[in-house]
Coordinates of N, CA, C and O and ligand atoms in Angstrom, one line a residue:
M9 N 11.2 -17.6 4.4 CA 10.4 -16.6 3.7 C 10.0 -17.1 2.3 O 10.6 -18.0 1.7
T10 N 8.9 -16.6 1.8 CA 8.4 -17.1 0.5 C 8.0 -16.0 -0.4 O 7.4 -15.0 0.1
V11 N 8.3 -16.1 -1.6 CA 7.8 -15.2 -2.6 C 6.4 -15.7 -3.0 O 6.2 -16.8 -3.5
L12 N 5.4 -14.8 -2.8 CA 4.0 -15.2 -3.1 C 3.6 -14.7 -4.5 O 4.1 -13.6 -5.0
P13 N 2.7 -15.4 -5.2 CA 2.3 -14.9 -6.5 C 1.4 -13.7 -6.4 O 0.6 -13.6 -5.5
I14 N 1.7 -12.7 -7.2 CA 0.9 -11.5 -7.2 C -0.3 -11.6 -8.1 O -0.2 -12.1 -9.3
I15 N -1.5 -11.3 -7.6 CA -2.7 -11.4 -8.4 C -2.8 -10.3 -9.4 O -2.6 -9.1 -9.0
K16 N -3.1 -10.6 -10.6 CA -3.1 -9.6 -11.7 C -4.4 -9.6 -12.4 O -5.1 -10.6 -12.6
G17 N -4.8 -8.4 -12.8 CA -6.0 -8.2 -13.6 C -7.0 -7.3 -13.0 O -7.1 -7.3 -11.8
K18 N -7.6 -6.5 -13.8 CA -8.4 -5.4 -13.2 C -9.8 -5.9 -12.7 O -10.5 -5.2 -12.0
D19 N -10.2 -7.1 -13.1 CA -11.5 -7.6 -12.7 C -11.4 -8.7 -11.6 O -12.4 -9.3 -11.3
E20 N -10.3 -8.9 -11.0 CA -10.2 -9.8 -9.9 C -11.0 -9.3 -8.7 O -10.7 -8.2 -8.2
D21 N -11.9 -10.2 -8.2 CA -12.7 -9.7 -7.1 C -11.9 -9.2 -5.9 O -12.3 -8.2 -5.3
I22 N -10.9 -9.9 -5.5 CA -10.1 -9.5 -4.3 C -9.5 -8.1 -4.5 O -9.3 -7.4 -3.5
L23 N -9.1 -7.8 -5.8 CA -8.5 -6.4 -6.0 C -9.6 -5.3 -6.0 O -9.2 -4.1 -6.0
R24 N -10.9 -5.7 -6.0 CA -11.9 -4.8 -6.1 C -12.7 -4.7 -4.8 O -13.7 -3.9 -4.6
A25 N -12.3 -5.5 -3.8 CA -13.0 -5.5 -2.5 C -12.4 -4.5 -1.5 O -11.3 -4.2 -1.6
K26 N -13.3 -4.1 -0.6 CA -12.8 -3.3 0.5 C -12.2 -4.3 1.6 O -12.9 -5.1 2.0
A27 N -10.9 -4.1 1.9 CA -10.3 -5.1 2.8 C -10.7 -4.9 4.2 O -11.1 -3.8 4.6
A28 N -10.6 -6.0 5.0 CA -11.0 -5.9 6.4 C -9.9 -5.5 7.3 O -8.7 -5.7 7.0
K29 N -10.3 -4.8 8.4 CA -9.3 -4.4 9.4 C -8.5 -5.5 10.0 O -9.1 -6.6 10.1
V30 N -7.3 -5.3 10.2 CA -6.4 -6.4 10.9 C -6.7 -6.2 12.4 O -6.4 -5.2 13.0
P31 N -7.4 -7.3 13.0 CA -7.7 -7.1 14.5 C -6.5 -7.0 15.4 O -6.5 -6.3 16.4
Q32 N -5.5 -7.8 15.0 CA -4.3 -7.9 15.9 C -3.1 -8.4 15.0 O -3.3 -9.2 14.1
V33 N -1.9 -7.8 15.3 CA -0.7 -8.3 14.6 C -0.2 -9.6 15.3 O 0.5 -9.6 16.3
T34 N -0.7 -10.7 14.8 CA -0.4 -12.0 15.3 C 1.0 -12.5 14.7 O 1.5 -11.9 13.8
K35 N 1.4 -13.7 15.2 CA 2.6 -14.3 14.6 C 2.4 -14.6 13.1 O 3.3 -14.4 12.3
E36 N 1.2 -15.0 12.8 CA 0.9 -15.3 11.4 C 1.0 -14.1 10.5 O 1.5 -14.1 9.4
I37 N 0.5 -13.0 11.0 CA 0.5 -11.7 10.3 C 2.0 -11.3 10.1 O 2.4 -10.8 9.0
K38 N 2.8 -11.4 11.1 CA 4.2 -11.1 11.0 C 4.9 -11.9 10.0 O 5.7 -11.4 9.2
K39 N 4.6 -13.2 9.9 CA 5.2 -14.1 8.9 C 4.7 -13.6 7.5 O 5.5 -13.6 6.6
F40 N 3.4 -13.3 7.4 CA 2.9 -12.8 6.2 C 3.6 -11.6 5.7 O 3.9 -11.4 4.5
I41 N 3.9 -10.7 6.6 CA 4.6 -9.4 6.3 C 6.0 -9.7 5.7 O 6.4 -9.1 4.8
K42 N 6.6 -10.7 6.3 CA 8.0 -11.1 5.8 C 7.9 -11.6 4.4 O 8.7 -11.3 3.5
D43 N 6.8 -12.4 4.1 CA 6.6 -12.9 2.8 C 6.3 -11.8 1.8 O 6.8 -11.8 0.7
M44 N 5.5 -10.8 2.3 CA 5.2 -9.7 1.4 C 6.5 -8.9 1.1 O 6.7 -8.5 -0.1
H45 N 7.4 -8.8 2.1 CA 8.6 -8.1 1.9 C 9.4 -8.8 0.8 O 9.9 -8.1 -0.1
E46 N 9.6 -10.1 0.9 CA 10.3 -10.9 -0.1 C 9.7 -10.7 -1.4 O 10.4 -10.5 -2.5
T47 N 8.4 -10.7 -1.5 CA 7.6 -10.6 -2.8 C 7.8 -9.3 -3.4 O 8.1 -9.2 -4.6
V48 N 7.7 -8.2 -2.7 CA 7.9 -6.9 -3.3 C 9.3 -6.6 -3.7 O 9.6 -6.0 -4.7
E49 N 10.3 -7.2 -3.0 CA 11.7 -7.0 -3.4 C 11.9 -7.7 -4.7 O 12.6 -7.2 -5.6
K50 N 11.4 -8.9 -4.8 CA 11.6 -9.7 -6.0 C 11.0 -9.0 -7.2 O 11.6 -9.0 -8.3
A51 N 9.8 -8.4 -7.0 CA 9.1 -7.8 -8.1 C 9.7 -6.3 -8.3 O 9.2 -5.7 -9.3
E52 N 10.6 -5.9 -7.5 CA 11.2 -4.5 -7.6 C 10.1 -3.5 -7.5 O 10.1 -2.5 -8.3
G53 N 9.1 -3.7 -6.6 CA 8.0 -2.7 -6.5 C 8.4 -1.7 -5.4 O 9.3 -1.9 -4.6
L54 N 7.6 -0.6 -5.4 CA 7.8 0.4 -4.3 C 6.8 0.2 -3.2 O 6.9 0.8 -2.1
G55 N 5.9 -0.8 -3.4 CA 4.9 -1.1 -2.4 C 4.1 -2.3 -2.8 O 4.1 -2.7 -4.0
L56 N 3.4 -2.8 -1.8 CA 2.5 -4.0 -2.1 C 1.4 -4.0 -1.0 O 1.7 -3.8 0.2
A57 N 0.2 -4.3 -1.5 CA -0.9 -4.4 -0.5 C -1.3 -5.9 -0.4 O -1.3 -6.6 -1.4
A58 N -1.8 -6.2 0.8 CA -2.2 -7.6 1.1 C -3.2 -8.2 0.1 O -3.0 -9.4 -0.3
P59 N -4.2 -7.5 -0.4 CA -5.1 -8.1 -1.4 C -4.4 -8.5 -2.7 O -4.9 -9.4 -3.3
Q60 N -3.3 -7.9 -3.0 CA -2.6 -8.3 -4.2 C -2.0 -9.6 -4.1 O -1.6 -10.2 -5.2
I61 N -1.8 -10.2 -2.9 CA -1.3 -11.5 -2.8 C -2.4 -12.4 -2.0 O -2.0 -13.3 -1.3
G62 N -3.6 -12.0 -2.2 CA -4.7 -12.9 -1.8 C -5.3 -12.8 -0.4 O -6.0 -13.7 0.0
Q63 N -4.9 -11.8 0.3 CA -5.4 -11.6 1.7 C -6.2 -10.3 1.7 O -5.6 -9.2 1.6
S64 N -7.5 -10.3 1.9 CA -8.3 -9.1 2.0 C -8.2 -8.5 3.4 O -9.1 -8.4 4.1
L65 N -7.0 -7.9 3.6 CA -6.7 -7.3 4.9 C -6.1 -5.9 4.7 O -5.4 -5.7 3.7
R66 N -6.4 -5.0 5.7 CA -5.9 -3.6 5.6 C -4.4 -3.6 6.1 O -4.1 -3.3 7.2
L67 N -3.6 -4.0 5.2 CA -2.2 -4.2 5.5 C -1.4 -4.0 4.2 O -1.8 -4.5 3.1
C68 N -0.3 -3.2 4.2 CA 0.5 -3.0 3.0 C 1.9 -2.7 3.4 O 2.2 -2.4 4.6
L69 N 2.8 -2.8 2.4 CA 4.2 -2.3 2.6 C 4.3 -1.1 1.6 O 3.8 -1.1 0.5
A70 N 5.0 -0.1 2.1 CA 5.3 1.0 1.2 C 6.7 1.5 1.5 O 7.1 1.6 2.6
N71 N 7.4 1.9 0.4 CA 8.7 2.4 0.5 C 8.6 3.9 0.8 O 8.1 4.7 0.0
F72 N 9.0 4.3 2.0 CA 9.1 5.8 2.3 C 10.3 6.0 3.2 O 10.8 5.1 3.9
N73 N 10.8 7.2 3.2 CA 12.1 7.6 3.9 C 13.2 6.5 3.6 O 13.9 6.2 4.4
G74 N 13.1 6.0 2.3 CA 14.2 5.1 1.9 C 14.1 3.7 2.5 O 15.0 2.9 2.4
K75 N 12.9 3.4 3.0 CA 12.8 2.1 3.7 C 11.5 1.4 3.4 O 10.4 2.1 3.4
M76 N 11.4 0.1 3.1 CA 10.2 -0.6 2.9 C 9.5 -0.8 4.3 O 10.1 -1.5 5.2
T77 N 8.4 -0.2 4.5 CA 7.8 -0.1 5.8 C 6.4 -0.8 5.8 O 5.6 -0.5 5.0
P78 N 6.1 -1.7 6.8 CA 4.8 -2.3 6.9 C 3.8 -1.4 7.6 O 4.2 -0.8 8.6
L79 N 2.7 -1.2 7.0 CA 1.6 -0.4 7.6 C 0.4 -1.2 7.8 O -0.2 -1.8 6.9
V80 N 0.0 -1.3 9.1 CA -1.2 -2.1 9.5 C -2.3 -1.1 9.7 O -2.2 -0.1 10.4
N81 N -3.5 -1.4 9.1 CA -4.7 -0.5 9.2 C -4.4 1.0 8.9 O -4.7 1.9 9.7
P82 N -3.7 1.3 7.8 CA -3.3 2.7 7.6 C -4.5 3.5 7.1 O -5.4 3.0 6.5
E83 N -4.4 4.8 7.5 CA -5.4 5.7 7.0 C -4.8 7.1 6.9 O -3.9 7.5 7.6
V84 N -5.2 7.8 5.8 CA -4.8 9.1 5.6 C -5.6 10.0 6.4 O -6.8 10.1 6.3
I85 N -5.0 10.7 7.4 CA -5.8 11.6 8.3 C -5.7 13.1 7.9 O -6.4 13.9 8.5
W86 N -4.8 13.4 7.0 CA -4.8 14.7 6.5 C -4.1 14.7 5.1 O -3.2 13.9 4.9
S87 N -4.6 15.5 4.2 CA -3.9 15.6 2.9 C -3.9 17.0 2.4 O -4.8 17.8 2.7
S88 N -2.8 17.4 1.7 CA -2.7 18.8 1.3 C -3.6 19.1 0.1 O -4.1 18.2 -0.6
E89 N -4.0 20.4 0.0 CA -4.8 20.8 -1.1 C -4.0 20.7 -2.4 O -4.5 20.5 -3.5
E90 N -2.7 21.0 -2.3 CA -1.9 21.0 -3.5 C -1.7 19.5 -4.0 O -1.5 18.6 -3.2
T91 N -1.9 19.4 -5.3 CA -1.8 18.1 -5.9 C -0.7 18.0 -6.9 O -0.2 19.1 -7.4
S92 N -0.3 16.8 -7.3 CA 0.6 16.7 -8.5 C 0.2 15.5 -9.3 O -0.5 14.6 -8.8
T93 N 0.6 15.5 -10.5 CA 0.2 14.4 -11.4 C 1.5 13.6 -11.9 O 2.5 14.3 -12.2
M94 N 1.4 12.3 -11.8 CA 2.6 11.5 -12.2 C 2.1 10.2 -12.7 O 1.1 9.7 -12.3
E95 N 2.9 9.7 -13.6 CA 2.5 8.4 -14.2 C 2.8 7.3 -13.2 O 3.9 7.2 -12.6
E96 N 1.8 6.4 -12.9 CA 2.0 5.3 -12.0 C 1.8 4.0 -12.7 O 1.0 3.9 -13.7
G97 N 2.5 3.0 -12.2 CA 2.3 1.6 -12.6 C 1.8 0.8 -11.4 O 1.7 1.3 -10.3
C98 N 1.5 -0.5 -11.6 CA 1.0 -1.3 -10.6 C 1.4 -2.7 -10.8 O 1.3 -3.2 -12.0
L99 N 1.9 -3.4 -9.8 CA 2.3 -4.8 -10.0 C 1.2 -5.7 -10.4 O 1.4 -6.8 -11.0
S100 N 0.0 -5.3 -10.1 CA -1.2 -6.1 -10.5 C -1.7 -5.8 -11.9 O -2.6 -6.5 -12.4
L101 N -1.2 -4.8 -12.5 CA -1.6 -4.4 -13.8 C -0.4 -4.2 -14.7 O 0.0 -3.0 -15.1
P102 N 0.3 -5.3 -15.1 CA 1.5 -5.1 -15.9 C 1.3 -4.4 -17.2 O 0.2 -4.5 -17.8
K103 N 2.2 -3.6 -17.6 CA 2.2 -2.9 -18.9 C 1.2 -1.8 -18.9 O 0.9 -1.2 -20.0
I104 N 0.6 -1.4 -17.8 CA -0.4 -0.3 -17.8 C 0.2 0.8 -17.0 O 0.7 0.6 -15.9
N105 N 0.2 2.0 -17.6 CA 0.6 3.2 -16.9 C -0.4 4.3 -17.0 O -1.0 4.5 -18.1
V106 N -0.7 4.9 -15.9 CA -1.8 5.9 -15.9 C -1.3 7.2 -15.1 O -0.7 7.1 -14.1
D107 N -1.7 8.3 -15.7 CA -1.4 9.6 -15.0 C -2.4 9.7 -13.8 O -3.6 9.7 -14.0
V108 N -1.8 9.8 -12.6 CA -2.7 9.9 -11.4 C -2.4 11.2 -10.7 O -1.3 11.5 -10.4
T109 N -3.5 11.9 -10.4 CA -3.4 13.2 -9.6 C -3.7 12.9 -8.2 O -4.7 12.3 -7.9
R110 N -2.7 13.2 -7.3 CA -2.9 13.0 -5.9 C -2.4 14.2 -5.1 O -1.5 14.9 -5.6
P111 N -2.9 14.3 -3.8 CA -2.3 15.3 -2.9 C -0.8 15.1 -2.8 O -0.3 14.0 -2.7
V112 N 0.0 16.2 -2.8 CA 1.4 16.2 -2.7 C 1.9 15.7 -1.3 O 2.9 15.0 -1.2
E113 N 1.1 16.1 -0.3 CA 1.6 15.8 1.1 C 0.4 15.2 1.8 O -0.7 15.6 1.7
I114 N 0.8 14.2 2.7 CA -0.3 13.6 3.5 C 0.3 13.3 4.9 O 1.5 13.3 5.2
M115 N -0.7 13.1 5.8 CA -0.4 12.6 7.1 C -1.0 11.2 7.2 O -2.2 11.1 7.0
V116 N -0.2 10.2 7.5 CA -0.8 8.8 7.5 C -0.6 8.3 8.9 O 0.4 8.5 9.6
R117 N -1.7 7.6 9.4 CA -1.7 7.0 10.7 C -1.8 5.5 10.5 O -2.6 5.0 9.6
Y118 N -1.0 4.7 11.2 CA -1.0 3.2 11.0 C -0.5 2.6 12.2 O 0.0 3.2 13.2
E119 N -0.6 1.3 12.3 CA 0.0 0.5 13.4 C 1.3 -0.2 12.8 O 1.3 -0.6 11.7
D120 N 2.3 -0.2 13.6 CA 3.6 -0.9 13.2 C 3.4 -2.4 13.5 O 2.4 -2.8 14.1
I121 N 4.5 -3.2 13.2 CA 4.3 -4.6 13.5 C 4.3 -5.0 15.0 O 4.0 -6.1 15.3
D122 N 4.6 -4.0 15.8 CA 4.4 -4.3 17.3 C 3.1 -3.8 17.7 O 2.8 -3.8 19.0
G123 N 2.2 -3.4 16.8 CA 0.9 -2.9 17.2 C 0.9 -1.5 17.7 O -0.2 -1.0 18.2
K124 N 2.0 -0.8 17.6 CA 2.1 0.6 18.1 C 1.6 1.6 17.1 O 2.0 1.4 15.9
E125 N 0.8 2.5 17.5 CA 0.3 3.5 16.6 C 1.4 4.5 16.1 O 2.2 5.0 17.0
Q126 N 1.5 4.8 14.9 CA 2.5 5.7 14.3 C 1.8 6.7 13.4 O 0.8 6.4 12.8
E127 N 2.4 7.9 13.3 CA 1.9 8.9 12.4 C 3.2 9.4 11.6 O 4.2 9.7 12.3
R128 N 3.0 9.6 10.3 CA 4.1 10.1 9.5 C 3.6 11.1 8.6 O 2.5 10.9 7.9
Q129 N 4.3 12.2 8.4 CA 4.0 13.2 7.4 C 4.9 12.9 6.2 O 6.1 12.8 6.4
L130 N 4.3 12.7 5.1 CA 5.0 12.3 3.9 C 4.7 13.2 2.7 O 3.7 13.8 2.6
H131 N 5.7 13.3 1.8 CA 5.5 14.2 0.7 C 6.1 13.5 -0.6 O 6.8 12.6 -0.5
D132 N 5.6 14.1 -1.7 CA 6.1 13.7 -3.0 C 5.9 12.2 -3.2 O 4.9 11.6 -2.9
L133 N 7.0 11.5 -3.7 CA 6.8 10.1 -4.1 C 6.5 9.2 -2.9 O 5.7 8.3 -3.0
D134 N 7.0 9.5 -1.7 CA 6.7 8.8 -0.5 C 5.2 8.8 -0.2 O 4.5 7.8 0.1
A135 N 4.6 10.0 -0.3 CA 3.1 10.2 -0.1 C 2.3 9.5 -1.2 O 1.3 8.8 -0.9
R136 N 2.8 9.5 -2.4 CA 2.2 8.9 -3.6 C 2.1 7.4 -3.4 O 1.1 6.8 -3.6
V137 N 3.2 6.8 -3.0 CA 3.2 5.3 -2.8 C 2.2 4.9 -1.8 O 1.5 3.9 -2.0
V138 N 2.2 5.6 -0.7 CA 1.3 5.2 0.4 C -0.2 5.3 0.0 O -1.0 4.5 0.2
Q139 N -0.5 6.4 -0.8 CA -1.8 6.6 -1.3 C -2.2 5.5 -2.3 O -3.3 5.0 -2.2
H140 N -1.3 5.1 -3.1 CA -1.5 4.0 -4.1 C -1.8 2.7 -3.3 O -2.8 2.0 -3.6
E141 N -1.1 2.4 -2.3 CA -1.3 1.2 -1.5 C -2.6 1.2 -0.7 O -3.3 0.2 -0.7
I142 N -2.9 2.4 -0.2 CA -4.2 2.5 0.6 C -5.4 2.3 -0.4 O -6.4 1.7 -0.1
D143 N -5.2 2.8 -1.6 CA -6.2 2.6 -2.6 C -6.5 1.1 -2.8 O -7.7 0.7 -2.9
H144 N -5.5 0.3 -2.8 CA -5.7 -1.1 -3.0 C -6.6 -1.7 -1.8 O -7.3 -2.6 -2.1
L145 N -6.5 -1.1 -0.6 CA -7.2 -1.6 0.5 C -8.7 -1.3 0.4 O -9.6 -1.8 1.0
N146 N -9.0 -0.3 -0.5 CA -10.3 0.1 -0.8 C -10.9 -0.4 -2.2 O -11.9 0.1 -2.6
G147 N -10.1 -1.3 -2.8 CA -10.6 -1.8 -4.1 C -10.4 -0.9 -5.2 O -11.0 -1.0 -6.3
I148 N -9.5 0.1 -5.1 CA -9.3 1.1 -6.2 C -8.0 0.8 -6.9 O -7.0 0.6 -6.2
L149 N -8.1 0.9 -8.2 CA -6.9 0.6 -9.0 C -6.6 1.9 -9.9 O -7.4 2.7 -10.1
I150 N -5.3 2.0 -10.3 CA -4.9 3.2 -11.1 C -5.8 3.4 -12.3 O -6.0 4.6 -12.7
I151 N -6.3 2.4 -12.9 CA -7.2 2.6 -14.1 C -8.4 3.4 -13.8 O -9.1 4.0 -14.7
D152 N -8.8 3.4 -12.5 CA -10.0 4.2 -12.1 C -9.8 5.7 -12.2 O -10.7 6.5 -12.1
Y153 N -8.5 6.1 -12.3 CA -8.2 7.5 -12.5 C -8.2 8.0 -13.9 O -7.9 9.1 -14.2
K154 N -8.4 7.0 -14.8 CA -8.3 7.4 -16.2 C -9.4 8.4 -16.6 O -10.5 8.2 -16.1
Ligands
ZN9 ZN1 -0.7 -1.3 -7.2

């Protein structure tokens, strides 16, 4: 496993691009996910999206239900009307914290590392982390909420 360098800066093209769908969870993708895992643990983050380490793919890791979980091609298929506001940071934007308002509860659909479709209903911080990571796949950063 390898700790990969995290791309930093609000104007990096890859952090501003809409990432491409992962066609299939190949051996290479699985290895990449392991490296992402190592990287996010080292950085003590709650999540990490593939574009942050140089791959413009719809793939991220997010900590929810107490576990760092890989999400392939994740999408929010439902979100609550109720919102909450909380200060967020980002591994790609050191020393920047922004109050971000997001739905409190979401339903997320994604593929797991075996390519199996999963759905999870998440709330509070778990939901927030997943929304933050999916934002990365769409080229959105926390500073856009300012
Ligand atoms: Zn981030």
